């Protein structure tokens, strides 16, 4: 699909000829999906409201899905995996990671972080984790909920390492994994995973 000033146009991939066109899709939307469904999230910055809808990828016809608008508003971060949405909420008193099927509206997985735990972000969108106050680090694949990495910070240094930490980022190369812990206004660890 291509987003044009005239709306959303689906092209046949081999010949490039239009299959269908939707003129009711604004130019400032986020579109994602899989081979069956496309999801459209539209935010009207003037009015401050957000809308969510789904269409069939094959013909552009509307699909009745639960209203998932609340998943796309607020300060939480989200990542999309086809029809599954990974939502990470850190701004409330409860820090929560959840995976939701956008077609059914069902919550497929929910993990509430323990009290005072810090959410671990990664540069790879298929990983998420936590560091608990006692220094236990756990990284999951959010789609399978399988643990990818489980380790422990140096027990003698845990309280020093975690003092005033507000976020954590997991970095990795071919040989090692690194955990960057960021304190407020600490330019040495100013990482911004997208």
GROMACS .gro file of C-alpha atoms in nm:
model
  194
    1UNK     CA    1   0.000   0.000   0.000
    2UNK     CA    2   0.103   0.354  -0.067
    3UNK     CA    3  -0.018   0.655   0.118
    4UNK     CA    4  -0.084   0.940  -0.125
    5UNK     CA    5  -0.246   1.282  -0.094
    6UNK     CA    6  -0.556   1.121  -0.249
    7UNK     CA    7  -0.573   0.846   0.013
    8UNK     CA    8  -0.447   0.492   0.049
    9UNK     CA    9  -0.373   0.290  -0.266
   10UNK     CA   10  -0.298  -0.083  -0.278
   11UNK     CA   11  -0.084  -0.193  -0.571
   12UNK     CA   12  -0.047  -0.534  -0.730
   13UNK     CA   13   0.322  -0.607  -0.658
   14UNK     CA   14   0.425  -0.758  -0.992
   15UNK     CA   15   0.267  -0.509  -1.231
   16UNK     CA   16   0.218  -0.210  -1.004
   17UNK     CA   17  -0.144  -0.160  -1.106
   18UNK     CA   18  -0.390  -0.034  -0.841
   19UNK     CA   19  -0.601  -0.304  -0.673
   20UNK     CA   20  -0.809  -0.069  -0.461
   21UNK     CA   21  -0.812   0.285  -0.328
   22UNK     CA   22  -0.949   0.436  -0.007
   23UNK     CA   23  -1.005   0.809  -0.016
   24UNK     CA   24  -1.116   0.837   0.348
   25UNK     CA   25  -0.762   0.790   0.483
   26UNK     CA   26  -0.597   1.115   0.592
   27UNK     CA   27  -0.240   1.190   0.497
   28UNK     CA   28  -0.121   1.202   0.861
   29UNK     CA   29  -0.186   0.848   0.982
   30UNK     CA   30   0.013   0.547   1.089
   31UNK     CA   31  -0.055   0.232   0.887
   32UNK     CA   32   0.069  -0.116   0.970
   33UNK     CA   33  -0.052  -0.473   0.953
   34UNK     CA   34   0.000  -0.814   0.804
   35UNK     CA   35  -0.105  -0.989   0.483
   36UNK     CA   36  -0.469  -1.008   0.598
   37UNK     CA   37  -0.536  -0.680   0.776
   38UNK     CA   38  -0.420  -0.321   0.771
   39UNK     CA   39  -0.464  -0.105   1.080
   40UNK     CA   40  -0.500   0.270   1.058
   41UNK     CA   41  -0.427   0.497   1.355
   42UNK     CA   42  -0.523   0.858   1.293
   43UNK     CA   43  -0.443   1.138   1.534
   44UNK     CA   44  -0.610   1.473   1.492
   45UNK     CA   45  -0.360   1.706   1.657
   46UNK     CA   46  -0.603   2.001   1.639
   47UNK     CA   47  -0.876   1.821   1.833
   48UNK     CA   48  -0.643   1.592   2.030
   49UNK     CA   49  -0.828   1.271   1.952
   50UNK     CA   50  -0.708   0.943   1.808
   51UNK     CA   51  -0.902   0.683   1.612
   52UNK     CA   52  -0.828   0.321   1.526
   53UNK     CA   53  -0.978   0.110   1.249
   54UNK     CA   54  -0.900  -0.197   1.042
   55UNK     CA   55  -0.944  -0.283   0.676
   56UNK     CA   56  -0.897  -0.601   0.480
   57UNK     CA   57  -0.564  -0.597   0.291
   58UNK     CA   58  -0.713  -0.789  -0.002
   59UNK     CA   59  -0.984  -0.539  -0.097
   60UNK     CA   60  -0.973  -0.244   0.145
   61UNK     CA   61  -1.314  -0.321   0.294
   62UNK     CA   62  -1.381  -0.227   0.657
   63UNK     CA   63  -1.331  -0.496   0.922
   64UNK     CA   64  -1.518  -0.486   1.250
   65UNK     CA   65  -1.263  -0.500   1.530
   66UNK     CA   66  -1.273  -0.393   1.894
   67UNK     CA   67  -1.193  -0.027   1.957
   68UNK     CA   68  -0.823  -0.046   2.039
   69UNK     CA   69  -0.773   0.333   2.040
   70UNK     CA   70  -0.660   0.340   2.404
   71UNK     CA   71  -0.354   0.133   2.313
   72UNK     CA   72  -0.221   0.417   2.098
   73UNK     CA   73  -0.269   0.713   2.331
   74UNK     CA   74  -0.085   0.821   2.643
   75UNK     CA   75   0.280   0.816   2.728
   76UNK     CA   76   0.338   0.444   2.680
   77UNK     CA   77   0.554   0.306   2.401
   78UNK     CA   78   0.427   0.060   2.145
   79UNK     CA   79   0.567  -0.166   1.874
   80UNK     CA   80   0.377  -0.354   1.607
   81UNK     CA   81   0.427  -0.713   1.493
   82UNK     CA   82   0.170  -0.760   1.216
   83UNK     CA   83  -0.161  -0.787   1.401
   84UNK     CA   84   0.000  -0.800   1.745
   85UNK     CA   85   0.083  -0.490   1.944
   86UNK     CA   86   0.343  -0.471   2.219
   87UNK     CA   87   0.249  -0.195   2.465
   88UNK     CA   88   0.489  -0.077   2.737
   89UNK     CA   89   0.349   0.149   3.008
   90UNK     CA   90   0.596   0.306   3.248
   91UNK     CA   91   0.419   0.627   3.344
   92UNK     CA   92   0.165   0.489   3.588
   93UNK     CA   93   0.215   0.351   3.934
   94UNK     CA   94   0.218   0.009   3.769
   95UNK     CA   95   0.475  -0.068   3.505
   96UNK     CA   96   0.318  -0.311   3.260
   97UNK     CA   97   0.423  -0.492   2.943
   98UNK     CA   98   0.145  -0.645   2.734
   99UNK     CA   99   0.084  -0.799   2.395
  100UNK     CA  100  -0.259  -0.752   2.236
  101UNK     CA  101  -0.412  -0.911   1.925
  102UNK     CA  102  -0.561  -0.613   1.740
  103UNK     CA  103  -0.818  -0.820   1.549
  104UNK     CA  104  -0.974  -0.991   1.851
  105UNK     CA  105  -0.880  -0.728   2.110
  106UNK     CA  106  -0.758  -1.007   2.338
  107UNK     CA  107  -0.464  -0.957   2.565
  108UNK     CA  108  -0.223  -1.239   2.475
  109UNK     CA  109   0.032  -1.165   2.746
  110UNK     CA  110   0.064  -0.927   3.037
  111UNK     CA  111   0.356  -0.882   3.272
  112UNK     CA  112   0.346  -0.643   3.565
  113UNK     CA  113   0.694  -0.541   3.669
  114UNK     CA  114   0.775  -0.590   4.037
  115UNK     CA  115   0.781  -0.284   4.262
  116UNK     CA  116   1.078  -0.053   4.187
  117UNK     CA  117   1.186  -0.261   3.885
  118UNK     CA  118   1.316  -0.077   3.580
  119UNK     CA  119   1.196  -0.164   3.231
  120UNK     CA  120   1.478  -0.263   2.995
  121UNK     CA  121   1.447  -0.139   2.641
  122UNK     CA  122   1.648  -0.280   2.356
  123UNK     CA  123   1.744  -0.156   2.014
  124UNK     CA  124   1.572  -0.463   1.874
  125UNK     CA  125   1.194  -0.435   1.892
  126UNK     CA  126   1.154  -0.810   1.950
  127UNK     CA  127   1.303  -0.793   2.300
  128UNK     CA  128   1.188  -0.635   2.624
  129UNK     CA  129   1.292  -0.685   2.984
  130UNK     CA  130   1.331  -0.573   3.341
  131UNK     CA  131   1.592  -0.517   3.611
  132UNK     CA  132   1.459  -0.582   3.960
  133UNK     CA  133   1.572  -0.397   4.269
  134UNK     CA  134   1.786  -0.697   4.371
  135UNK     CA  135   1.974  -0.684   4.036
  136UNK     CA  136   1.807  -0.969   3.848
  137UNK     CA  137   1.795  -0.897   3.475
  138UNK     CA  138   1.539  -1.077   3.258
  139UNK     CA  139   1.492  -1.025   2.883
  140UNK     CA  140   1.198  -1.178   2.692
  141UNK     CA  141   1.080  -1.223   2.340
  142UNK     CA  142   0.742  -1.052   2.387
  143UNK     CA  143   0.568  -1.257   2.119
  144UNK     CA  144   0.661  -1.597   2.260
  145UNK     CA  145   0.716  -1.483   2.621
  146UNK     CA  146   1.029  -1.697   2.623
  147UNK     CA  147   1.321  -1.581   2.834
  148UNK     CA  148   1.613  -1.489   2.609
  149UNK     CA  149   1.852  -1.378   2.882
  150UNK     CA  150   1.854  -1.410   3.257
  151UNK     CA  151   2.147  -1.279   3.456
  152UNK     CA  152   2.238  -1.103   3.779
  153UNK     CA  153   2.420  -0.774   3.834
  154UNK     CA  154   2.729  -0.793   4.055
  155UNK     CA  155   2.572  -0.853   4.398
  156UNK     CA  156   2.832  -0.640   4.577
  157UNK     CA  157   2.758  -0.344   4.348
  158UNK     CA  158   2.382  -0.384   4.287
  159UNK     CA  159   2.261  -0.102   4.511
  160UNK     CA  160   2.527   0.133   4.374
  161UNK     CA  161   2.447   0.040   4.013
  162UNK     CA  162   2.071   0.078   4.056
  163UNK     CA  163   2.074   0.395   4.269
  164UNK     CA  164   1.837   0.652   4.109
  165UNK     CA  165   1.821   0.459   3.779
  166UNK     CA  166   1.523   0.567   3.566
  167UNK     CA  167   1.574   0.351   3.258
  168UNK     CA  168   1.789   0.073   3.118
  169UNK     CA  169   1.890  -0.018   2.765
  170UNK     CA  170   2.026  -0.353   2.653
  171UNK     CA  171   2.296  -0.332   2.386
  172UNK     CA  172   2.465  -0.627   2.222
  173UNK     CA  173   2.727  -0.720   1.967
  174UNK     CA  174   2.844  -1.056   1.833
  175UNK     CA  175   3.025  -1.145   2.155
  176UNK     CA  176   2.870  -0.962   2.448
  177UNK     CA  177   2.563  -0.803   2.599
  178UNK     CA  178   2.576  -0.467   2.777
  179UNK     CA  179   2.328  -0.303   3.009
  180UNK     CA  180   2.330   0.077   3.011
  181UNK     CA  181   2.165   0.218   3.324
  182UNK     CA  182   2.050   0.580   3.301
  183UNK     CA  183   1.998   0.820   3.586
  184UNK     CA  184   1.809   1.149   3.550
  185UNK     CA  185   2.001   1.407   3.346
  186UNK     CA  186   2.295   1.173   3.288
  187UNK     CA  187   2.437   1.258   2.942
  188UNK     CA  188   2.676   0.962   2.954
  189UNK     CA  189   2.389   0.719   2.899
  190UNK     CA  190   2.152   0.920   2.684
  191UNK     CA  191   2.022   0.642   2.461
  192UNK     CA  192   1.698   0.661   2.269
  193UNK     CA  193   1.587   0.329   2.119
  194UNK     CA  194   1.327   0.383   1.850
   0.00000   0.00000   0.00000
